[in-house]
XYZ file of N, CA, C and O in Angstrom:
844
model
N -6.990 37.165 -8.183
C -5.941 36.536 -8.722
C -5.623 35.118 -7.975
O -5.534 34.105 -8.550
N -5.768 35.375 -6.687
C -5.428 34.130 -5.933
C -6.444 32.911 -5.934
O -6.297 31.823 -5.928
N -7.814 33.434 -5.974
C -8.868 32.544 -6.293
C -8.774 31.921 -7.616
O -9.036 30.751 -7.756
N -8.261 32.595 -8.648
C -8.314 32.029 -10.023
C -7.156 31.004 -10.047
O -7.246 29.952 -10.601
N -6.161 31.340 -9.332
C -4.920 30.331 -9.255
C -5.283 29.103 -8.504
O -5.001 27.840 -8.822
N -6.140 29.341 -7.395
C -6.523 28.112 -6.540
C -7.666 27.225 -7.296
O -7.403 26.053 -7.501
N -8.483 27.881 -8.194
C -9.288 27.142 -9.172
C -8.559 26.360 -10.016
O -8.900 25.181 -10.436
N -7.620 26.958 -10.841
C -6.622 26.417 -11.653
C -5.916 25.070 -11.157
O -5.903 24.162 -11.683
N -5.463 25.368 -9.880
C -4.594 24.135 -9.116
C -5.639 23.083 -9.002
O -5.324 21.885 -9.305
N -6.967 23.279 -8.576
C -7.876 22.358 -8.460
C -8.154 21.454 -9.639
O -8.207 20.089 -9.900
N -8.342 22.334 -10.784
C -8.628 21.667 -12.109
C -7.467 20.835 -12.655
O -7.624 19.745 -12.957
N -6.299 21.346 -12.424
C -5.124 20.621 -13.015
C -4.810 19.410 -12.108
O -4.422 18.366 -12.606
N -5.091 19.422 -10.985
C -4.893 18.224 -10.134
C -5.823 16.907 -10.517
O -5.367 15.883 -10.201
N -6.809 17.211 -11.250
C -7.709 16.123 -11.661
C -6.883 15.380 -12.819
O -7.421 14.164 -13.357
N -5.827 15.909 -13.355
C -5.255 15.423 -14.571
C -3.694 14.866 -14.036
O -3.084 14.255 -15.039
N -3.468 14.900 -12.876
C -2.159 14.370 -12.247
C -2.351 12.981 -12.003
O -3.319 12.618 -11.263
N -1.388 12.072 -12.526
C -1.571 10.639 -12.249
C -1.611 10.478 -10.756
O -0.716 11.109 -9.912
N -2.371 9.481 -10.210
C -2.369 9.098 -8.968
C -1.089 8.215 -8.516
O -0.693 7.566 -9.351
N -0.624 8.371 -7.406
C 0.710 7.751 -7.040
C 0.691 6.330 -7.384
O 1.848 5.777 -7.951
N -0.263 5.418 -7.003
C -0.220 4.019 -7.155
C -0.397 3.662 -8.664
O 0.170 2.634 -8.912
N -1.250 4.551 -9.278
C -1.257 4.241 -10.793
C 0.103 4.543 -11.423
O 0.415 3.869 -12.449
N 0.771 5.575 -11.093
C 1.995 5.958 -11.766
C 2.967 4.787 -11.496
O 3.804 4.651 -12.263
N 2.956 4.312 -10.166
C 3.934 3.166 -9.819
C 3.648 1.917 -10.878
O 4.612 1.604 -11.374
N 2.343 1.758 -11.093
C 2.145 0.469 -12.067
C 2.693 0.886 -13.474
O 3.351 0.010 -14.117
N 2.431 2.041 -13.796
C 3.020 2.520 -15.296
C 4.463 2.277 -15.384
O 4.935 1.983 -16.192
N 5.159 2.930 -14.289
C 6.643 2.907 -14.154
C 7.135 1.427 -14.086
O 8.043 1.038 -14.749
N 6.576 0.666 -13.236
C 7.044 -0.825 -13.182
C 6.898 -1.548 -14.348
O 7.663 -2.470 -14.640
N 5.707 -1.328 -15.176
C 5.409 -2.127 -16.278
C 6.386 -1.636 -17.578
O 6.257 -2.364 -18.636
N 7.087 -0.333 -17.526
C 7.830 0.002 -18.639
C 9.020 -1.186 -18.760
O 9.599 -1.273 -17.816
N 9.299 -1.690 -19.979
C 10.237 -2.715 -20.149
C 11.566 -2.187 -19.584
O 12.333 -3.058 -18.970
N 11.932 -0.957 -19.917
C 13.335 -0.511 -19.420
C 13.383 -0.431 -17.962
O 14.664 -0.319 -17.416
N 12.188 -0.385 -17.100
C 12.348 -0.397 -15.628
C 12.261 -1.710 -14.915
O 12.472 -1.988 -13.781
N 11.677 -2.752 -15.607
C 11.212 -3.995 -15.028
C 12.433 -4.627 -14.204
O 12.375 -5.199 -13.180
N 13.492 -4.608 -14.983
C 14.782 -5.270 -14.345
C 15.741 -4.051 -13.443
O 16.731 -4.579 -13.052
N 15.301 -2.865 -13.511
C 16.096 -1.831 -12.512
C 15.622 -1.948 -11.146
O 14.377 -2.182 -10.775
N 16.575 -1.533 -10.257
C 16.465 -1.701 -8.806
C 15.300 -0.725 -8.590
O 15.149 0.549 -9.000
N 14.406 -0.940 -7.652
C 13.243 -0.163 -7.120
C 13.296 0.107 -5.721
O 13.066 1.133 -5.141
N 13.484 -0.980 -4.858
C 13.574 -0.898 -3.362
C 14.684 -1.636 -2.990
O 15.140 -2.624 -3.308
N 15.565 -0.953 -2.101
C 16.668 -1.440 -1.367
C 16.303 -1.457 0.089
O 15.974 -0.419 0.864
N 16.100 -2.518 0.736
C 15.680 -2.638 2.106
C 16.789 -3.240 3.046
O 17.261 -4.500 2.678
N 17.205 -2.622 4.038
C 18.295 -3.050 4.773
C 17.873 -2.941 6.220
O 18.516 -2.718 7.080
N 16.594 -3.103 6.410
C 15.856 -2.922 7.675
C 16.237 -4.021 8.708
O 16.093 -4.034 9.738
N 16.498 -5.272 7.912
C 16.753 -6.549 8.865
C 17.766 -7.258 8.027
O 17.615 -7.798 7.084
N 19.072 -7.097 8.615
C 20.162 -8.008 8.061
C 20.679 -7.361 6.724
O 20.730 -6.103 6.480
N 21.345 -8.003 5.885
C 21.963 -7.677 4.650
C 20.876 -6.916 3.824
O 19.718 -7.185 3.791
N 21.398 -5.897 3.044
C 20.381 -5.292 2.200
C 19.878 -6.141 1.026
O 20.577 -7.041 0.492
N 18.517 -6.023 0.845
C 17.860 -6.748 -0.155
C 17.241 -5.883 -1.147
O 16.608 -4.795 -1.003
N 17.521 -6.086 -2.591
C 17.060 -5.201 -3.509
C 16.124 -5.926 -4.401
O 16.154 -7.154 -4.749
N 15.020 -5.345 -4.619
C 13.885 -5.594 -5.533
C 13.748 -4.630 -6.702
O 13.740 -3.525 -6.524
N 13.733 -5.411 -7.935
C 13.553 -4.495 -9.106
C 12.152 -4.062 -9.148
O 11.293 -4.366 -8.340
N 11.782 -3.063 -10.162
C 10.483 -2.587 -10.362
C 9.520 -3.669 -10.720
O 8.336 -3.901 -10.092
N 9.933 -4.686 -11.439
C 8.996 -5.831 -11.887
C 8.742 -6.615 -10.761
O 7.542 -7.058 -10.584
N 9.735 -7.104 -9.968
C 9.430 -7.922 -8.796
C 8.744 -7.292 -7.717
O 7.852 -7.964 -7.118
N 9.000 -5.815 -7.581
C 8.003 -5.209 -6.435
C 6.546 -5.111 -6.996
O 5.800 -5.412 -5.959
N 6.297 -4.983 -8.233
C 4.919 -4.867 -8.525
C 4.416 -6.475 -8.588
O 3.388 -6.422 -8.153
N 5.228 -7.393 -8.879
C 4.604 -8.777 -8.688
C 4.290 -9.063 -7.400
O 3.259 -9.753 -7.035
N 5.171 -8.587 -6.377
C 4.923 -9.084 -5.028
C 3.724 -8.234 -4.488
O 2.853 -8.719 -3.755
N 3.551 -7.074 -5.044
C 2.320 -6.218 -4.573
C 1.091 -6.854 -5.078
O -0.019 -6.840 -4.416
N 1.181 -7.361 -6.312
C -0.035 -8.114 -6.816
C -0.277 -9.275 -6.145
O -1.610 -9.562 -5.769
N 0.583 -10.069 -5.676
C 0.407 -11.248 -4.688
C -0.264 -10.846 -3.378
O -1.171 -11.538 -2.986
N 0.340 -9.880 -2.969
C -0.332 -9.415 -1.567
C -1.682 -8.851 -1.696
O -2.608 -9.187 -0.911
N -1.868 -8.095 -2.723
C -3.294 -7.549 -3.057
C -4.308 -8.795 -3.259
O -5.463 -8.688 -2.737
N -3.834 -9.911 -3.909
C -4.776 -10.857 -4.047
C -5.142 -11.573 -2.676
O -6.365 -12.085 -2.598
N -4.332 -11.677 -1.854
C -4.369 -12.228 -0.618
C -5.484 -11.388 0.277
O -6.188 -11.971 0.887
N -5.159 -10.126 0.202
C -5.921 -9.170 1.157
C -7.373 -8.895 0.538
O -8.323 -8.629 1.417
N -7.544 -9.190 -0.800
C -8.876 -8.801 -1.416
C -9.825 -9.507 -0.588
O -10.953 -9.119 -0.500
N -9.799 -10.854 -0.333
C -10.876 -11.605 0.176
C -10.908 -11.286 1.717
O -11.885 -12.029 2.376
N -10.184 -10.551 2.193
C -10.138 -10.442 3.765
C -10.432 -9.073 4.259
O -10.807 -8.792 5.468
N -10.482 -8.075 3.301
C -10.711 -6.662 3.870
C -12.136 -6.454 4.130
O -12.570 -5.553 4.713
N -13.211 -7.154 3.410
C -14.429 -7.021 3.446
C -14.833 -5.540 3.119
O -14.360 -4.880 1.980
N -15.603 -4.991 3.854
C -16.037 -3.613 3.517
C -15.346 -2.518 4.249
O -15.714 -1.341 4.282
N -14.130 -2.855 4.968
C -13.387 -1.919 5.689
C -12.891 -0.876 4.873
O -12.230 -1.045 3.759
N -12.908 0.522 5.136
C -12.453 1.539 4.382
C -10.923 1.903 4.725
O -10.127 2.279 3.917
N -10.685 1.570 6.082
C -9.331 1.766 6.394
C -8.596 0.565 6.999
O -9.151 -0.146 7.778
N -7.265 0.358 6.476
C -6.591 -0.797 6.927
C -5.455 -0.328 7.674
O -4.696 0.435 7.145
N -5.148 -0.911 8.863
C -4.000 -0.485 9.752
C -2.628 -1.223 8.989
O -2.694 -2.354 8.548
N -1.613 -0.645 9.246
C -0.176 -1.163 9.022
C 0.736 -0.915 10.202
O 0.960 0.007 10.773
N 1.202 -2.347 10.741
C 2.226 -2.242 11.730
C 3.302 -2.834 11.342
O 3.750 -4.016 11.499
N 4.112 -1.904 10.589
C 5.388 -2.458 10.006
C 6.459 -1.200 10.018
O 5.949 -0.089 9.942
N 7.710 -1.587 10.147
C 8.643 -0.341 9.951
C 8.927 0.093 8.588
O 8.205 -0.536 7.695
N 9.658 0.992 8.422
C 10.060 1.326 7.079
C 10.883 0.356 6.397
O 12.080 0.079 6.664
N 10.262 -0.362 5.458
C 10.845 -1.513 4.858
C 10.168 -2.094 3.701
O 9.070 -1.311 3.154
N 10.684 -3.073 2.862
C 9.985 -3.543 1.856
C 8.606 -4.060 2.104
O 7.533 -3.880 1.367
N 8.460 -4.578 3.273
C 7.084 -5.108 3.770
C 6.093 -3.865 3.772
O 4.973 -3.949 3.521
N 6.584 -2.905 4.454
C 5.723 -1.631 4.557
C 5.344 -1.174 3.112
O 4.271 -0.694 2.981
N 6.347 -1.081 2.219
C 5.929 -0.678 0.804
C 4.833 -1.521 0.219
O 3.846 -0.942 -0.331
N 5.098 -2.945 0.256
C 4.119 -3.811 -0.357
C 2.726 -3.660 0.395
O 1.662 -3.563 -0.371
N 2.558 -3.497 1.707
C 1.437 -3.365 2.318
C 0.676 -2.174 1.945
O -0.518 -2.135 1.540
N 1.565 -1.054 1.976
C 0.822 0.289 1.370
C 0.396 0.269 0.048
O -0.649 0.746 -0.246
N 1.295 -0.296 -0.831
C 0.867 -0.478 -2.467
C -0.534 -1.367 -2.433
O -1.507 -0.834 -3.184
N -0.529 -2.287 -1.828
C -1.552 -3.350 -1.903
C -2.891 -2.727 -1.379
O -3.895 -2.848 -2.066
N -2.945 -2.007 -0.294
C -4.015 -1.490 0.163
C -4.565 -0.306 -0.707
O -5.636 -0.130 -1.045
N -3.618 0.425 -1.395
C -4.045 1.528 -2.253
C -4.585 0.757 -3.583
O -5.578 1.357 -4.194
N -4.095 -0.388 -3.982
C -4.673 -1.093 -5.160
C -6.157 -1.591 -4.788
O -6.915 -1.579 -5.765
N -6.338 -1.759 -3.639
C -7.679 -2.322 -3.116
C -8.644 -0.936 -2.870
O -9.798 -1.227 -2.520
N -8.175 0.163 -3.141
C -8.975 1.430 -3.034
C -9.244 1.733 -1.509
O -10.443 2.102 -1.214
N -8.518 1.274 -0.652
C -8.658 1.530 0.810
C -7.538 2.530 1.241
O -6.540 2.823 0.558
N -7.770 2.977 2.406
C -6.882 3.865 2.983
C -6.016 3.253 3.934
O -6.484 2.438 4.793
N -4.672 3.428 3.910
C -3.692 2.744 4.927
C -3.557 3.738 6.073
O -3.628 4.826 5.859
N -3.530 3.188 7.103
C -3.255 3.928 8.562
C -1.930 3.248 8.968
O -1.940 2.190 9.605
N -0.746 3.911 8.804
C 0.580 3.430 9.377
C 0.546 3.810 10.837
O 0.782 5.060 11.246
N 0.372 2.763 11.726
C 0.271 2.937 13.034
C 1.815 3.229 13.632
O 2.664 2.608 13.342
N 1.915 4.119 14.540
C 3.094 4.530 15.103
C 3.580 3.540 16.022
O 3.150 3.572 17.335
N 4.607 2.652 15.614
C 5.003 1.606 16.618
C 5.952 2.172 17.802
O 6.412 1.524 18.653
N 6.469 3.550 17.661
C 7.064 4.178 18.800
C 6.364 4.736 19.700
O 6.761 5.082 20.815
N 4.832 4.814 19.614
C 3.999 5.211 20.735
C 3.669 4.068 21.670
O 3.850 2.855 21.326
N 3.102 4.499 22.613
C 2.620 3.595 23.639
C 1.368 2.764 23.144
O 0.671 2.993 22.215
N 0.878 1.728 24.005
C -0.268 0.956 23.583
C -1.713 1.900 23.472
O -2.334 1.724 22.583
N -1.741 2.908 24.399
C -2.895 3.673 24.338
C -3.141 4.531 23.217
O -4.196 4.462 22.503
N -2.094 5.150 22.821
C -2.259 6.035 21.378
C -2.558 5.092 20.198
O -3.226 5.406 19.353
N -1.849 3.931 20.081
C -2.060 2.869 19.148
C -3.498 2.388 18.984
O -4.229 2.485 18.046
N -3.955 2.014 20.310
C -5.488 1.580 20.371
C -6.322 2.867 19.994
O -7.270 2.659 19.396
N -6.221 4.057 20.326
C -6.829 5.138 20.063
C -7.067 5.441 18.632
O -8.071 5.646 17.945
N -5.870 5.206 17.860
C -5.830 5.457 16.354
C -6.625 4.315 15.674
O -7.445 4.653 14.870
N -6.507 3.108 16.262
C -7.176 2.022 15.655
C -8.738 2.242 15.884
O -9.525 2.061 14.881
N -9.127 2.680 16.885
C -10.590 2.898 17.366
C -11.102 4.101 16.401
O -12.103 4.218 15.846
N -10.319 5.170 16.301
C -10.681 6.399 15.602
C -10.988 6.050 14.089
O -11.838 6.592 13.541
N -9.965 5.283 13.647
C -9.951 4.966 12.085
C -10.999 3.833 11.937
O -11.189 3.547 10.475
N -11.510 3.128 12.923
C -12.500 2.074 12.519
C -11.646 0.938 11.849
O -12.287 0.157 11.093
N -10.489 0.580 12.308
C -9.707 -0.502 11.809
C -10.087 -1.770 12.109
O -10.216 -2.106 13.404
N -10.304 -2.699 11.383
C -10.689 -4.071 11.901
C -9.539 -5.119 11.227
O -9.726 -6.268 11.419
N -8.666 -4.535 10.498
C -7.666 -5.403 9.863
C -6.325 -4.762 9.872
O -6.092 -3.542 9.662
N -5.267 -5.509 10.504
C -3.880 -4.833 10.555
C -2.949 -5.571 9.846
O -2.830 -6.790 10.177
N -2.036 -5.178 8.867
C -1.185 -5.909 8.199
C 0.080 -5.688 8.884
O 0.554 -4.583 9.106
N 0.874 -6.741 9.187
C 2.102 -6.794 10.014
C 2.889 -7.994 9.584
O 2.583 -8.680 8.636
N 3.835 -8.232 10.467
C 4.804 -9.446 10.232
C 5.040 -10.142 11.514
O 5.174 -9.467 12.498
N 5.113 -11.496 11.506
C 5.449 -12.112 12.714
C 6.780 -11.750 13.253
O 7.095 -11.708 14.576
N 7.601 -11.487 12.490
C 8.886 -11.149 12.968
C 9.051 -9.743 13.595
O 9.732 -9.609 14.594
N 8.321 -8.725 13.023
C 8.173 -7.485 13.494
C 7.594 -7.513 14.881
O 7.865 -6.943 15.969
N 6.247 -8.358 14.985
C 5.555 -8.309 16.226
C 6.369 -9.018 17.332
O 6.260 -8.730 18.602
N 7.196 -9.909 17.016
C 8.045 -10.456 18.134
C 9.097 -9.513 18.590
O 9.366 -9.483 19.793
N 9.540 -8.380 17.922
C 10.418 -7.404 18.284
C 9.471 -6.183 18.988
O 10.039 -5.592 20.074
N 8.457 -5.737 18.367
C 7.637 -4.720 18.850
C 6.189 -5.249 18.844
O 5.383 -5.257 17.709
N 5.662 -5.860 19.938
C 4.298 -6.323 20.118
C 3.290 -5.309 19.916
O 3.482 -4.074 20.111
N 2.102 -5.681 19.454
C 0.993 -4.791 19.420
C -0.208 -5.395 19.924
O -0.431 -6.759 19.880
N -0.825 -4.610 20.780
C -1.958 -5.216 21.688
C -3.373 -4.705 20.824
O -3.706 -3.606 20.924
N -3.956 -5.741 20.173
C -5.138 -5.339 19.406
C -6.200 -5.350 20.005
O -6.400 -6.309 20.787
N -7.281 -4.498 19.641
C -8.539 -4.499 20.491
C -9.341 -5.760 19.981
O -9.041 -6.332 18.917
N -10.205 -6.226 20.783
C -11.158 -7.260 20.258
C -11.973 -6.994 18.878
O -12.278 -5.784 18.695
N -11.929 -7.973 18.076
C -12.597 -7.619 16.691
C -11.580 -7.348 15.746
O -12.057 -7.086 14.663
N -10.345 -7.013 16.066
C -9.277 -6.635 15.129
C -8.514 -7.696 14.734
O -7.881 -8.403 15.577
N -8.386 -8.007 13.424
C -7.690 -9.112 12.962
C -6.258 -8.748 12.420
O -6.110 -7.745 11.912
N -5.150 -9.507 12.550
C -3.873 -9.357 12.172
C -3.634 -10.231 10.964
O -3.994 -11.523 10.929
N -3.077 -9.635 9.815
C -2.532 -10.335 8.662
C -1.193 -10.402 8.742
O -0.622 -9.196 8.577
N -0.419 -11.538 8.743
C 0.905 -11.550 8.671
C 1.548 -11.761 7.358
O 1.083 -12.636 6.687
N 2.535 -10.979 6.929
C 3.058 -11.170 5.549
C 3.698 -12.428 5.461
O 3.798 -12.885 4.185
N 4.196 -13.104 6.441
C 4.775 -14.306 6.219
C 3.730 -15.333 5.715
O 3.933 -16.121 4.895
N 2.417 -15.269 6.149
C 1.467 -16.173 5.746
C 1.114 -15.718 4.240
O 0.767 -16.788 3.557
N 1.070 -14.573 3.989
C 0.914 -14.123 2.519
C 1.954 -14.841 1.733
O 1.503 -15.472 0.663
N 3.083 -14.667 2.008
C 4.160 -15.333 1.085
C 4.076 -16.935 1.036
O 4.225 -17.353 -0.058
N 3.711 -17.445 2.005
C 3.538 -18.904 2.211
C 2.477 -19.256 1.153
O 2.465 -20.531 0.736
N 1.418 -18.397 1.188
C 0.191 -18.905 0.356
C 0.435 -18.805 -1.083
O -0.437 -19.251 -2.067
N 1.442 -17.957 -1.458
C 1.604 -17.766 -2.945
C 2.404 -18.872 -3.645
O 3.340 -19.259 -3.169
N 1.797 -19.506 -4.641
C 2.344 -20.498 -5.424
C 3.447 -20.009 -6.456
O 3.298 -18.952 -6.708
N 4.025 -20.929 -6.797
C 5.205 -20.767 -7.873
C 4.539 -20.264 -9.196
O 5.068 -19.205 -9.683
N 3.247 -20.879 -9.439
C 2.556 -20.530 -10.581
C 1.961 -19.145 -10.403
O 1.855 -18.482 -11.531
N 1.551 -18.731 -9.426
C 0.975 -17.407 -9.226
C 2.169 -16.323 -9.465
O 1.944 -15.250 -10.290
N 3.342 -16.689 -8.922
C 4.465 -15.765 -9.100
C 4.709 -15.644 -10.693
O 4.923 -14.557 -11.167
N 4.794 -16.850 -11.206
C 5.335 -16.655 -12.753
C 4.140 -16.035 -13.443
O 4.363 -15.164 -14.378
N 2.826 -16.314 -13.129
C 1.598 -15.744 -13.848
C 1.623 -14.206 -13.875
O 1.497 -13.558 -14.700
N 1.968 -13.677 -12.442
C 2.036 -12.139 -12.365
C 3.182 -11.638 -13.075
O 3.282 -10.579 -13.496
N 4.405 -12.323 -12.949
C 5.517 -11.787 -13.694
C 5.404 -11.617 -15.417
O 5.633 -10.787 -15.804
N 4.767 -12.618 -15.694
C 4.462 -12.637 -17.135
C 3.413 -11.356 -17.546
O 3.568 -10.881 -18.658
N 2.338 -11.095 -16.633
C 1.608 -10.135 -16.907
C 2.354 -8.696 -16.943
O 2.175 -7.932 -17.757
N 3.250 -8.630 -15.948
C 4.049 -7.400 -15.769
C 4.989 -7.252 -16.948
O 5.280 -6.306 -17.559
N 5.452 -8.342 -17.470
C 6.522 -8.445 -18.599
C 5.816 -8.131 -19.843
O 6.448 -7.468 -20.713
N 4.699 -8.759 -20.156
C 4.100 -8.620 -21.495
C 2.986 -7.660 -21.516
O 2.687 -7.258 -22.639
N 2.298 -7.095 -20.435
C 1.124 -6.369 -20.711
C 1.468 -4.975 -20.338
O 2.216 -4.411 -19.461
N 0.905 -3.843 -21.180
C 1.181 -2.623 -20.949
C 0.598 -2.170 -19.518
O -0.420 -2.685 -18.971
N 1.257 -1.032 -19.149
C 0.818 -0.530 -17.792
C -0.629 -0.145 -17.705
O -1.394 -0.407 -16.740
N -1.165 0.436 -18.790
C -2.641 0.906 -18.690
C -3.562 -0.304 -18.521
O -4.654 -0.240 -17.948
N -3.077 -1.430 -19.250
C -4.008 -2.632 -19.145
C -3.922 -3.306 -17.687
O -5.056 -3.697 -17.097
N -2.588 -3.319 -17.159
C -2.764 -3.766 -15.729
C -3.550 -2.822 -14.792
O -4.168 -3.387 -14.010
N -3.562 -1.447 -15.053
C -4.310 -0.703 -14.362
C -5.761 -1.146 -14.237
O -6.629 -1.164 -13.315
N -6.373 -1.389 -15.557
C -7.645 -1.852 -15.763
C -7.975 -3.152 -14.999
O -9.110 -3.313 -14.539
N -7.068 -3.953 -15.099
C -7.301 -5.358 -14.675
C -7.311 -5.222 -13.017
O -8.134 -6.068 -12.496
N -6.585 -4.342 -12.420
C -6.654 -3.993 -10.995
C -8.056 -3.168 -10.669
O -8.134 -2.829 -9.435
N -8.497 -2.611 -11.717
C -9.703 -1.646 -11.387
C -9.087 -0.137 -11.103
O -10.028 0.575 -10.429
N -7.869 0.144 -11.208
C -7.361 1.259 -10.744
C -8.036 2.617 -11.745
O -7.846 3.685 -11.179
N -8.620 2.300 -12.919
C -8.944 3.311 -13.685
C -10.489 3.956 -12.947
O -10.818 5.021 -13.430
N -10.875 3.405 -11.957
C -12.019 3.701 -11.144
C -11.535 4.444 -10.101
O -12.525 5.235 -9.518
N -10.271 4.699 -9.532
C -9.935 5.533 -8.509
C -9.685 6.927 -8.896
O -9.291 7.219 -10.014
N -9.965 7.732 -7.933
C -10.173 9.267 -8.345
C -9.351 10.022 -7.361
O -8.790 9.530 -6.286
N -9.048 11.260 -7.663
C -8.324 12.286 -6.778
C -9.012 12.453 -5.312
O -8.307 12.748 -4.557
N -10.260 12.213 -5.325
C -10.929 12.351 -4.265
C -10.925 11.101 -3.236
O -11.348 11.225 -2.037
N -10.307 10.067 -3.679
C -10.080 8.872 -2.768
C -9.239 9.293 -1.752
O -8.083 9.888 -2.069
N -9.191 8.680 -0.494
C -8.309 8.949 0.368
C -7.127 7.802 0.329
O -7.466 6.593 0.354
N -5.861 8.254 0.251
C -4.686 7.271 0.177
C -4.198 6.857 1.540
O -4.088 5.581 1.756
N -4.215 7.601 2.413
C -3.609 7.270 3.686
C -4.203 8.312 4.856
O -4.393 9.479 4.424
N -4.146 7.788 5.995
C -4.663 8.709 7.269
C -3.418 8.710 8.184
O -2.915 7.564 8.522
N -3.000 9.981 8.492
C -1.742 10.175 9.395
C -2.205 10.867 10.734
O -2.980 11.676 10.798
N -1.831 10.029 11.747
C -2.219 10.580 13.018
C -1.121 11.310 13.681
O 0.108 10.921 13.325
N -1.431 12.188 14.608
C -0.359 12.822 15.478
C 0.215 11.879 16.539
O -0.242 10.693 16.569
N 1.493 11.963 17.035
C 2.078 11.102 17.675
C 1.572 10.680 19.075
O 1.728 9.578 19.624
N 0.582 11.621 19.481
C -0.126 11.423 20.881
C 0.844 11.717 22.014
O 0.479 11.190 23.135
N 2.020 12.450 21.723
C 2.846 12.638 22.847
C 2.429 13.673 23.930
O 2.709 13.554 25.030
N 1.261 14.454 23.513
C 0.908 15.407 24.413
C -0.584 15.259 24.441
O -1.339 16.011 25.141
N -1.078 13.993 24.189
C -2.507 13.735 24.511
C -3.005 12.563 23.564
O -2.025 11.930 22.912
N -4.161 12.498 23.544
C -4.753 11.551 22.584
C -4.588 11.833 21.088
O -4.709 12.968 20.769
N -3.972 10.819 20.308
C -3.586 11.121 19.000
C -4.804 11.637 18.198
O -5.939 11.079 18.304
N -4.463 12.450 17.232
C -5.561 13.181 16.559
C -5.274 12.791 14.942
O -4.093 12.692 14.613
N -6.342 12.773 14.268
C -6.161 12.670 12.697
C -5.429 14.043 12.426
O -6.047 14.973 12.255
N -4.219 13.946 11.904
C -3.553 15.193 11.427
C -3.851 15.371 10.145
O -4.023 16.615 9.679
N -4.062 14.464 9.142
C -4.392 14.733 7.883
C -4.780 13.459 7.078
O -4.462 12.345 7.601
N -5.627 13.563 6.082
C -6.067 12.554 5.115
C -5.433 13.039 3.833
O -5.838 13.959 3.252
N -4.602 12.198 3.344
C -3.937 12.343 2.002
C -4.596 11.923 0.907
O -4.649 10.483 0.761
N -4.764 12.500 -0.169
C -5.283 11.941 -1.390
C -4.109 11.319 -2.126
O -2.963 11.476 -1.834
N -4.508 10.372 -3.197
C -3.455 9.563 -3.731
C -2.365 10.298 -4.396
O -1.196 9.804 -4.493
N -2.684 11.579 -4.902
C -1.523 12.504 -5.483
C -0.653 13.007 -4.547
O 0.317 13.536 -4.845
N -1.137 13.090 -3.239
C -0.177 13.866 -2.322
C 0.968 13.033 -1.651
O 1.787 13.649 -1.049
N 0.988 11.793 -1.674
C 2.113 11.042 -1.183
C 3.332 11.270 -1.860
O 3.473 11.392 -3.113
């Protein structure tokens, strides 16, 4: 009976929407576009973004990262729990890459070990956060700053993406992003242990449905 239940769970899991695809569908629903999605009070007064604006911002970040990720399978994230962290993780998922949220409370050695173990060549961060919590990147690892991403986005790109979100159905936005090719077997994120008792280890690899 247990084996039958396990087989059924595996079969049913292939019909569960992936988390980033479900986000696109929810954000593109007209009743949600102007509803609050993210409230960020990590730095200063609380900032609220609607579902529509969050998806627009994620599309802009995705476009910027697409030409910079190359063939890297895993992308590092050096950000606190914040709007920037949400956008970075969404954009990396849209690109069918695995995000590795580096533990900024650990020391330099555990962070460097996680970068090396995951084969990270690109880390998404922000200048403001790095000024507060510096990161010592190994040679060959590039940092992408969200401030540079925002500066590169033109007014017309924002308008164009907002019109897509406003006018196009979620399933079409998914296809335009190539999300219909993503599967339950893709890795969404890699989580490391804290490294407090030794070198950090890969604690788990989470598929897109597990987040």
